[in-house]
Amino acid sequence: MTATLAGCGGSGGSGDVTLKLVAADYGTSDANKSDKYWDGVARSFEASHPGIKVEVTVYPWTDVDRKVAEMVKAGDAPDIAQIGAYADYAKAGKLYSADQMLSIPVQANFLPKLADAGRVDRIQYGLPFVASTRLLFYNKKLFGQAGLPAPQTWSDIAGDAAALKQRGVTYPFALPLGQEESQAETLMWMLSGGGSYTDDVGSYDIDSEENVKTFTWLKSNLVDKGLVGPVAPGKLNRAKAFEAFTKGQVGMLNGHPTLMEEAERKGIDVGMVPLPGETGPTEGSMGVADWIMGFKENGHRAEIGKFFDFMFSDKNVIEFADTYDMLPVTDSASASMEDNPDFKPLHQFLTTLPEAEFYPFGKTSWAQASESIKENIGKAVESGANPETVLAKIAREATAAEAAE
């Protein structure tokens, strides 16, 4: 299903420009589909920019990246696409850079870590659209019944999980390393062990000593001891783990703002702390971002820039973030949300965003590397497995994908 939102207005003269915008649907039901947001933005923009119309097509997340790829391949690229990745299009020379489109104040307003994550060869092509970070969630009721304080270290996690298992908790620690989004769970654990997907100069470092140590600990202290629940981590998808948490069946798991809202709606008393590390709370958090970009094909650089300058106003940025329990991508909108008590539930996530670490979005090889992680990382913690061997295989595939660019 697609929904096309054509801006209203007269037929206009020959000077009129129609911007084609393709966007992803963040809605979870008919009531909160993203069409409504884009319709409001498009019509408001048109009212203040006569001569520019905006035609928006909204696709489900399952289809949007493929649809845009097909349009680009057919020589019918949209002017603007709001999707999951930008690097391939940037490398192929199909995108305008940020400084070719945006006014200086708007470009300077992105959170620096997000602006950096939007760069290819040091030039920003990906404009961050929306973001989220992760914290460790725990069920306060289950922890209270077991007399446990909030975990701060890996050993706390192991000890608390053992105590919860003794009390019959189904998933003492839910560890979703299934194919749905295990690249996120993997990065969170890597960061908590002092590692990451890349090293200080941006080269893949997936089988680093720190990462091997982290997954060896996970296997030995949580999985081998039966503390991760009835489903093997490699078979457990994030959605299933989150659903179990909202039913009160999970003691601890890594979560994001949308889960917080859903769990509280279901009556779960949610505790949240920074990701525990080997010796204390992890200093950085994992961040996730989605992207919006301007394509060169139709030559509408100036009009695209005007639309982006309008779209990245605090009002529009906050409205979208608020609707979908996400985080804003600009300094001014973040500051505004932090000052507003209505957004208090998100404040803990907002605090972690400026120092969050993101996937290596600027690598065109990241899509392949991510697929390898999703396919293989669950095997690293299987009974009898060697985490180092599995991480080395993923590392080889990522490096080969990069070499083939």
GROMACS .gro file of C-alpha atoms in nm:
model
  405
    1MET     CA    1   0.000   0.000   0.000
    2THR     CA    2   0.125   0.349  -0.074
    3ALA     CA    3  -0.025   0.682   0.006
    4THR     CA    4   0.044   0.982  -0.212
    5LEU     CA    5   0.005   1.325  -0.062
    6ALA     CA    6  -0.016   1.588  -0.333
    7GLY     CA    7  -0.003   1.942  -0.205
    8CYS     CA    8  -0.302   2.157  -0.281
    9GLY     CA    9  -0.293   2.479  -0.481
   10GLY     CA   10  -0.366   2.603  -0.831
   11SER     CA   11  -0.219   2.458  -1.145
   12GLY     CA   12   0.041   2.733  -1.148
   13GLY     CA   13   0.253   2.870  -1.430
   14SER     CA   14   0.551   2.728  -1.613
   15GLY     CA   15   0.780   2.837  -1.328
   16ASP     CA   16   0.624   2.590  -1.083
   17VAL     CA   17   0.836   2.304  -0.953
   18THR     CA   18   0.697   1.983  -0.802
   19LEU     CA   19   0.930   1.805  -0.561
   20LYS     CA   20   0.882   1.430  -0.542
   21LEU     CA   21   0.947   1.304  -0.190
   22VAL     CA   22   0.951   0.936  -0.089
   23ALA     CA   23   0.937   0.860   0.284
   24ALA     CA   24   0.915   0.565   0.522
   25ASP     CA   25   0.611   0.494   0.738
   26TYR     CA   26   0.692   0.489   1.111
   27GLY     CA   27   0.334   0.419   1.212
   28THR     CA   28   0.225   0.108   1.397
   29SER     CA   29  -0.143   0.137   1.301
   30ASP     CA   30  -0.377   0.333   1.073
   31ALA     CA   31  -0.409   0.594   1.346
   32ASN     CA   32  -0.045   0.705   1.343
   33LYS     CA   33   0.070   0.656   0.985
   34SER     CA   34   0.342   0.900   0.875
   35ASP     CA   35   0.122   1.031   0.591
   36LYS     CA   36  -0.042   1.275   0.834
   37TYR     CA   37   0.290   1.429   0.937
   38TRP     CA   38   0.413   1.470   0.579
   39ASP     CA   39   0.080   1.612   0.464
   40GLY     CA   40   0.106   1.881   0.731
   41VAL     CA   41   0.467   1.967   0.645
   42ALA     CA   42   0.404   1.970   0.269
   43ARG     CA   43   0.099   2.193   0.286
   44SER     CA   44   0.257   2.436   0.532
   45PHE     CA   45   0.566   2.458   0.312
   46GLU     CA   46   0.359   2.522  -0.001
   47ALA     CA   47   0.164   2.797   0.173
   48SER     CA   48   0.485   2.989   0.242
   49HIS     CA   49   0.666   2.896  -0.084
   50PRO     CA   50   0.440   2.967  -0.381
   51GLY     CA   51   0.565   2.803  -0.698
   52ILE     CA   52   0.696   2.490  -0.521
   53LYS     CA   53   0.472   2.189  -0.470
   54VAL     CA   54   0.555   1.876  -0.274
   55GLU     CA   55   0.421   1.534  -0.374
   56VAL     CA   56   0.488   1.276  -0.103
   57THR     CA   57   0.466   0.898  -0.135
   58VAL     CA   58   0.486   0.698   0.187
   59TYR     CA   59   0.592   0.332   0.183
   60PRO     CA   60   0.627   0.078   0.466
   61TRP     CA   61   0.982   0.032   0.597
   62THR     CA   62   0.983  -0.316   0.445
   63ASP     CA   63   0.954  -0.164   0.097
   64VAL     CA   64   1.090   0.189   0.098
   65ASP     CA   65   1.462   0.126   0.042
   66ARG     CA   66   1.387  -0.114  -0.245
   67LYS     CA   67   1.136   0.124  -0.402
   68VAL     CA   68   1.385   0.412  -0.404
   69ALA     CA   69   1.657   0.186  -0.546
   70GLU     CA   70   1.421   0.083  -0.827
   71MET     CA   71   1.333   0.446  -0.904
   72VAL     CA   72   1.699   0.547  -0.917
   73LYS     CA   73   1.786   0.252  -1.140
   74ALA     CA   74   1.501   0.343  -1.377
   75GLY     CA   75   1.628   0.701  -1.410
   76ASP     CA   76   1.330   0.832  -1.216
   77ALA     CA   77   1.488   0.926  -0.884
   78PRO     CA   78   1.279   1.121  -0.634
   79ASP     CA   79   1.401   1.468  -0.545
   80ILE     CA   80   1.405   1.374  -0.177
   81ALA     CA   81   1.420   1.031  -0.012
   82GLN     CA   82   1.381   0.956   0.360
   83ILE     CA   83   1.521   0.603   0.396
   84GLY     CA   84   1.769   0.391   0.591
   85ALA     CA   85   2.100   0.450   0.407
   86TYR     CA   86   2.261   0.708   0.182
   87ALA     CA   87   2.622   0.600   0.118
   88ASP     CA   88   2.567   0.403  -0.204
   89TYR     CA   89   2.393   0.698  -0.367
   90ALA     CA   90   2.657   0.942  -0.244
   91LYS     CA   91   2.942   0.727  -0.378
   92ALA     CA   92   2.765   0.705  -0.713
   93GLY     CA   93   2.754   1.086  -0.734
   94LYS     CA   94   2.374   1.099  -0.725
   95LEU     CA   95   2.326   1.321  -0.418
   96TYR     CA   96   2.370   1.688  -0.342
   97SER     CA   97   2.600   1.752  -0.047
   98ALA     CA   98   2.452   1.920   0.261
   99ASP     CA   99   2.628   2.249   0.192
  100GLN     CA  100   2.485   2.258  -0.162
  101MET     CA  101   2.131   2.250  -0.021
  102LEU     CA  102   2.108   2.385   0.332
  103SER     CA  103   2.143   2.732   0.476
  104ILE     CA  104   2.442   2.763   0.708
  105PRO     CA  105   2.235   2.784   1.032
  106VAL     CA  106   2.041   2.468   0.946
  107GLN     CA  107   2.352   2.271   0.852
  108ALA     CA  108   2.531   2.385   1.170
  109ASN     CA  109   2.235   2.282   1.388
  110PHE     CA  110   2.274   1.904   1.346
  111LEU     CA  111   2.418   1.723   1.647
  112PRO     CA  112   2.787   1.683   1.558
  113LYS     CA  113   2.797   1.303   1.597
  114LEU     CA  114   2.500   1.274   1.360
  115ALA     CA  115   2.650   1.513   1.106
  116ASP     CA  116   2.971   1.304   1.114
  117ALA     CA  117   2.771   0.984   1.062
  118GLY     CA  118   2.627   1.142   0.746
  119ARG     CA  119   2.965   1.189   0.575
  120VAL     CA  120   3.129   1.002   0.289
  121ASP     CA  121   3.493   1.097   0.228
  122ARG     CA  122   3.449   1.381   0.480
  123ILE     CA  123   3.159   1.542   0.291
  124GLN     CA  124   2.808   1.528   0.440
  125TYR     CA  125   2.545   1.383   0.207
  126GLY     CA  126   2.317   1.212   0.456
  127LEU     CA  127   2.099   1.447   0.659
  128PRO     CA  128   1.993   1.284   0.987
  129PHE     CA  129   1.614   1.268   1.000
  130VAL     CA  130   1.544   1.107   1.335
  131ALA     CA  131   1.749   0.920   1.596
  132SER     CA  132   1.726   0.700   1.902
  133THR     CA  133   1.964   0.563   2.162
  134ARG     CA  134   1.961   0.255   2.381
  135LEU     CA  135   1.958   0.198   2.756
  136LEU     CA  136   1.940  -0.119   2.964
  137PHE     CA  137   1.578  -0.175   3.070
  138TYR     CA  138   1.486  -0.378   3.376
  139ASN     CA  139   1.155  -0.479   3.527
  140LYS     CA  140   1.140  -0.293   3.859
  141LYS     CA  141   0.874  -0.523   4.003
  142LEU     CA  142   1.079  -0.838   3.935
  143PHE     CA  143   1.395  -0.673   4.067
  144GLY     CA  144   1.212  -0.552   4.379
  145GLN     CA  145   1.072  -0.897   4.451
  146ALA     CA  146   1.425  -1.041   4.427
  147GLY     CA  147   1.574  -0.758   4.638
  148LEU     CA  148   1.808  -0.652   4.357
  149PRO     CA  149   1.946  -0.303   4.284
  150ALA     CA  150   1.982  -0.179   3.926
  151PRO     CA  151   2.278  -0.344   3.747
  152GLN     CA  152   2.590  -0.140   3.674
  153THR     CA  153   2.844  -0.401   3.564
  154TRP     CA  154   2.858  -0.725   3.367
  155SER     CA  155   2.894  -0.922   3.690
  156ASP     CA  156   2.580  -0.749   3.822
  157ILE     CA  157   2.394  -0.864   3.509
  158ALA     CA  158   2.511  -1.224   3.557
  159GLY     CA  159   2.430  -1.228   3.929
  160ASP     CA  160   2.092  -1.061   3.885
  161ALA     CA  161   2.000  -1.295   3.599
  162ALA     CA  162   2.085  -1.598   3.815
  163ALA     CA  163   1.866  -1.465   4.097
  164LEU     CA  164   1.579  -1.395   3.857
  165LYS     CA  165   1.606  -1.743   3.707
  166GLN     CA  166   1.578  -1.896   4.055
  167ARG     CA  167   1.253  -1.704   4.099
  168GLY     CA  168   1.112  -1.848   3.775
  169VAL     CA  169   1.153  -1.546   3.543
  170THR     CA  170   1.118  -1.674   3.184
  171TYR     CA  171   1.388  -1.451   3.031
  172PRO     CA  172   1.627  -1.336   3.306
  173PHE     CA  173   1.823  -1.150   3.035
  174ALA     CA  174   1.672  -1.137   2.687
  175LEU     CA  175   1.952  -1.145   2.427
  176PRO     CA  176   1.803  -1.101   2.076
  177LEU     CA  177   2.077  -1.203   1.833
  178GLY     CA  178   1.831  -1.325   1.569
  179GLN     CA  179   1.829  -1.181   1.219
  180GLU     CA  180   1.582  -0.896   1.276
  181GLU     CA  181   1.818  -0.637   1.425
  182SER     CA  182   2.110  -0.820   1.584
  183GLN     CA  183   2.358  -0.567   1.443
  184ALA     CA  184   2.221  -0.329   1.709
  185GLU     CA  185   2.242  -0.572   2.002
  186THR     CA  186   2.592  -0.665   1.886
  187LEU     CA  187   2.716  -0.304   1.882
  188MET     CA  188   2.571  -0.236   2.228
  189TRP     CA  189   2.766  -0.525   2.375
  190MET     CA  190   3.081  -0.432   2.184
  191LEU     CA  191   3.066  -0.078   2.322
  192SER     CA  192   3.012  -0.207   2.676
  193GLY     CA  193   3.334  -0.408   2.640
  194GLY     CA  194   3.540  -0.118   2.505
  195GLY     CA  195   3.519  -0.226   2.140
  196SER     CA  196   3.318  -0.130   1.831
  197TYR     CA  197   3.270  -0.224   1.466
  198THR     CA  198   3.556   0.002   1.357
  199ASP     CA  199   3.885   0.126   1.498
  200ASP     CA  200   3.998   0.486   1.557
  201VAL     CA  201   4.072   0.542   1.188
  202GLY     CA  202   3.743   0.393   1.066
  203SER     CA  203   3.867   0.051   0.950
  204TYR     CA  204   3.664  -0.258   1.037
  205ASP     CA  205   3.778  -0.410   1.366
  206ILE     CA  206   3.501  -0.663   1.424
  207ASP     CA  207   3.722  -0.942   1.560
  208SER     CA  208   3.926  -0.716   1.789
  209GLU     CA  209   4.056  -0.851   2.119
  210GLU     CA  210   3.790  -0.647   2.306
  211ASN     CA  211   3.502  -0.781   2.096
  212VAL     CA  212   3.620  -1.141   2.127
  213LYS     CA  213   3.643  -1.098   2.504
  214THR     CA  214   3.291  -0.952   2.515
  215PHE     CA  215   3.126  -1.237   2.327
  216THR     CA  216   3.328  -1.496   2.516
  217TRP     CA  217   3.193  -1.344   2.840
  218LEU     CA  218   2.837  -1.344   2.705
  219LYS     CA  219   2.859  -1.707   2.604
  220SER     CA  220   3.023  -1.828   2.926
  221ASN     CA  221   2.833  -1.619   3.181
  222LEU     CA  222   2.484  -1.581   3.037
  223VAL     CA  223   2.413  -1.826   2.756
  224ASP     CA  224   2.596  -2.137   2.882
  225LYS     CA  225   2.440  -2.087   3.227
  226GLY     CA  226   2.088  -2.082   3.086
  227LEU     CA  227   2.017  -1.721   3.185
  228VAL     CA  228   1.883  -1.595   2.850
  229GLY     CA  229   1.547  -1.772   2.842
  230PRO     CA  230   1.391  -2.059   2.644
  231VAL     CA  231   1.481  -1.930   2.294
  232ALA     CA  232   1.843  -1.947   2.175
  233PRO     CA  233   1.979  -1.592   2.119
  234GLY     CA  234   2.041  -1.666   1.750
  235LYS     CA  235   1.671  -1.753   1.711
  236LEU     CA  236   1.535  -1.466   1.922
  237ASN     CA  237   1.432  -1.154   1.731
  238ARG     CA  238   1.406  -0.811   1.888
  239ALA     CA  239   1.028  -0.784   1.840
  240LYS     CA  240   0.972  -1.111   2.028
  241ALA     CA  241   1.204  -1.004   2.311
  242PHE     CA  242   1.029  -0.665   2.338
  243GLU     CA  243   0.688  -0.833   2.339
  244ALA     CA  244   0.798  -1.063   2.621
  245PHE     CA  245   0.919  -0.760   2.819
  246THR     CA  246   0.579  -0.590   2.788
  247LYS     CA  247   0.421  -0.910   2.925
  248GLY     CA  248   0.642  -0.907   3.237
  249GLN     CA  249   0.839  -1.215   3.129
  250VAL     CA  250   1.181  -1.044   3.097
  251GLY     CA  251   1.408  -0.928   3.378
  252MET     CA  252   1.652  -0.722   3.166
  253LEU     CA  253   1.714  -0.630   2.802
  254ASN     CA  254   1.853  -0.346   2.594
  255GLY     CA  255   1.574  -0.115   2.480
  256HIS     CA  256   1.478   0.214   2.316
  257PRO     CA  257   1.214   0.485   2.382
  258THR     CA  258   0.932   0.317   2.189
  259LEU     CA  259   0.961   0.007   2.408
  260MET     CA  260   0.951   0.224   2.721
  261GLU     CA  261   0.616   0.373   2.614
  262GLU     CA  262   0.470   0.036   2.512
  263ALA     CA  263   0.579  -0.140   2.833
  264GLU     CA  264   0.440   0.134   3.054
  265ARG     CA  265   0.109   0.120   2.865
  266LYS     CA  266   0.097  -0.252   2.952
  267GLY     CA  267   0.156  -0.175   3.322
  268ILE     CA  268   0.525  -0.265   3.343
  269ASP     CA  269   0.725  -0.054   3.590
  270VAL     CA  270   1.035   0.015   3.378
  271GLY     CA  271   1.377   0.093   3.519
  272MET     CA  272   1.645   0.231   3.286
  273VAL     CA  273   2.021   0.262   3.334
  274PRO     CA  274   2.321   0.319   3.104
  275LEU     CA  275   2.450  -0.004   2.949
  276PRO     CA  276   2.650  -0.184   3.218
  277GLY     CA  277   3.015  -0.238   3.127
  278GLU     CA  278   3.288  -0.468   3.250
  279THR     CA  279   3.375  -0.247   3.548
  280GLY     CA  280   3.092   0.010   3.554
  281PRO     CA  281   2.835   0.190   3.338
  282THR     CA  282   2.935   0.230   2.972
  283GLU     CA  283   3.025   0.591   2.895
  284GLY     CA  284   2.891   0.591   2.537
  285SER     CA  285   2.561   0.457   2.411
  286MET     CA  286   2.464   0.309   2.080
  287GLY     CA  287   2.276   0.548   1.855
  288VAL     CA  288   2.057   0.469   1.555
  289ALA     CA  289   1.967   0.721   1.284
  290ASP     CA  290   1.754   0.729   0.972
  291TRP     CA  291   1.839   0.958   0.683
  292ILE     CA  292   1.695   1.203   0.435
  293MET     CA  293   1.877   1.314   0.119
  294GLY     CA  294   1.845   1.521  -0.195
  295PHE     CA  295   1.894   1.365  -0.540
  296LYS     CA  296   2.053   1.559  -0.826
  297GLU     CA  297   1.864   1.394  -1.111
  298ASN     CA  298   1.590   1.655  -1.159
  299GLY     CA  299   1.812   1.956  -1.093
  300HIS     CA  300   1.595   2.100  -0.814
  301ARG     CA  301   1.880   2.188  -0.580
  302ALA     CA  302   1.749   2.529  -0.466
  303GLU     CA  303   1.393   2.405  -0.411
  304ILE     CA  304   1.512   2.097  -0.218
  305GLY     CA  305   1.724   2.324   0.001
  306LYS     CA  306   1.429   2.549   0.078
  307PHE     CA  307   1.220   2.247   0.174
  308PHE     CA  308   1.491   2.111   0.404
  309ASP     CA  309   1.541   2.450   0.572
  310PHE     CA  310   1.166   2.452   0.642
  311MET     CA  311   1.144   2.086   0.745
  312PHE     CA  312   1.427   2.110   1.000
  313SER     CA  313   1.252   2.380   1.205
  314ASP     CA  314   1.221   2.291   1.574
  315LYS     CA  315   0.843   2.261   1.539
  316ASN     CA  316   0.861   1.998   1.266
  317VAL     CA  317   1.154   1.807   1.417
  318ILE     CA  318   0.991   1.787   1.761
  319GLU     CA  319   0.649   1.695   1.622
  320PHE     CA  320   0.786   1.390   1.443
  321ALA     CA  321   1.007   1.282   1.736
  322ASP     CA  322   0.716   1.320   1.979
  323THR     CA  323   0.472   1.126   1.761
  324TYR     CA  324   0.699   0.821   1.734
  325ASP     CA  325   0.891   0.835   2.065
  326MET     CA  326   1.215   0.911   1.882
  327LEU     CA  327   1.488   1.171   1.943
  328PRO     CA  328   1.544   1.496   1.752
  329VAL     CA  329   1.856   1.535   1.539
  330THR     CA  330   1.926   1.906   1.595
  331ASP     CA  331   2.088   2.093   1.884
  332SER     CA  332   1.803   2.342   1.919
  333ALA     CA  333   1.523   2.083   1.915
  334SER     CA  334   1.713   1.863   2.164
  335ALA     CA  335   1.760   2.160   2.398
  336SER     CA  336   1.391   2.248   2.366
  337MET     CA  337   1.284   1.893   2.457
  338GLU     CA  338   1.527   1.881   2.750
  339ASP     CA  339   1.373   2.203   2.888
  340ASN     CA  340   1.018   2.074   2.852
  341PRO     CA  341   0.885   1.860   3.143
  342ASP     CA  342   0.636   1.698   2.902
  343PHE     CA  343   0.931   1.510   2.753
  344LYS     CA  344   1.076   1.396   3.085
  345PRO     CA  345   1.051   1.023   2.995
  346LEU     CA  346   1.288   1.088   2.702
  347HIS     CA  347   1.542   1.296   2.895
  348GLN     CA  348   1.761   0.999   2.984
  349PHE     CA  349   1.783   0.903   2.616
  350LEU     CA  350   1.846   1.264   2.510
  351THR     CA  351   2.138   1.283   2.753
  352THR     CA  352   2.313   0.991   2.583
  353LEU     CA  353   2.259   1.111   2.224
  354PRO     CA  354   2.544   1.367   2.187
  355GLU     CA  355   2.806   1.101   2.269
  356ALA     CA  356   2.633   0.806   2.104
  357GLU     CA  357   2.818   0.584   1.859
  358PHE     CA  358   2.649   0.498   1.530
  359TYR     CA  359   2.689   0.226   1.271
  360PRO     CA  360   2.956   0.304   1.009
  361PHE     CA  361   2.687   0.449   0.778
  362GLY     CA  362   2.944   0.618   0.553
  363LYS     CA  363   3.078   0.284   0.431
  364THR     CA  364   2.898   0.150   0.125
  365SER     CA  365   3.012  -0.194   0.246
  366TRP     CA  366   2.814  -0.155   0.569
  367ALA     CA  367   2.497  -0.305   0.419
  368GLN     CA  368   2.682  -0.629   0.340
  369ALA     CA  369   2.870  -0.629   0.669
  370SER     CA  370   2.542  -0.580   0.854
  371GLU     CA  371   2.385  -0.876   0.672
  372SER     CA  372   2.680  -1.095   0.772
  373ILE     CA  373   2.639  -0.989   1.136
  374LYS     CA  374   2.266  -1.064   1.132
  375GLU     CA  375   2.326  -1.403   0.975
  376ASN     CA  376   2.617  -1.516   1.193
  377ILE     CA  377   2.644  -1.341   1.529
  378GLY     CA  378   2.398  -1.571   1.704
  379LYS     CA  379   2.635  -1.860   1.626
  380ALA     CA  380   2.907  -1.694   1.837
  381VAL     CA  381   2.724  -1.783   2.159
  382GLU     CA  382   2.594  -2.129   2.064
  383SER     CA  383   2.693  -2.427   2.273
  384GLY     CA  384   3.038  -2.549   2.171
  385ALA     CA  385   3.103  -2.246   1.950
  386ASN     CA  386   3.420  -2.037   1.945
  387PRO     CA  387   3.324  -1.666   1.948
  388GLU     CA  388   3.660  -1.568   1.799
  389THR     CA  389   3.607  -1.791   1.494
  390VAL     CA  390   3.261  -1.646   1.426
  391LEU     CA  391   3.376  -1.285   1.467
  392ALA     CA  392   3.673  -1.353   1.239
  393LYS     CA  393   3.437  -1.484   0.968
  394ILE     CA  394   3.220  -1.170   0.991
  395ALA     CA  395   3.534  -0.954   0.985
  396ARG     CA  396   3.661  -1.128   0.669
  397GLU     CA  397   3.328  -1.077   0.492
  398ALA     CA  398   3.314  -0.708   0.592
  399THR     CA  399   3.671  -0.644   0.478
  400ALA     CA  400   3.606  -0.827   0.149
  401ALA     CA  401   3.293  -0.617   0.089
  402GLU     CA  402   3.493  -0.300   0.147
  403ALA     CA  403   3.775  -0.413  -0.081
  404ALA     CA  404   3.523  -0.481  -0.358
  405GLU     CA  405   3.390  -0.122  -0.360
   0.00000   0.00000   0.00000
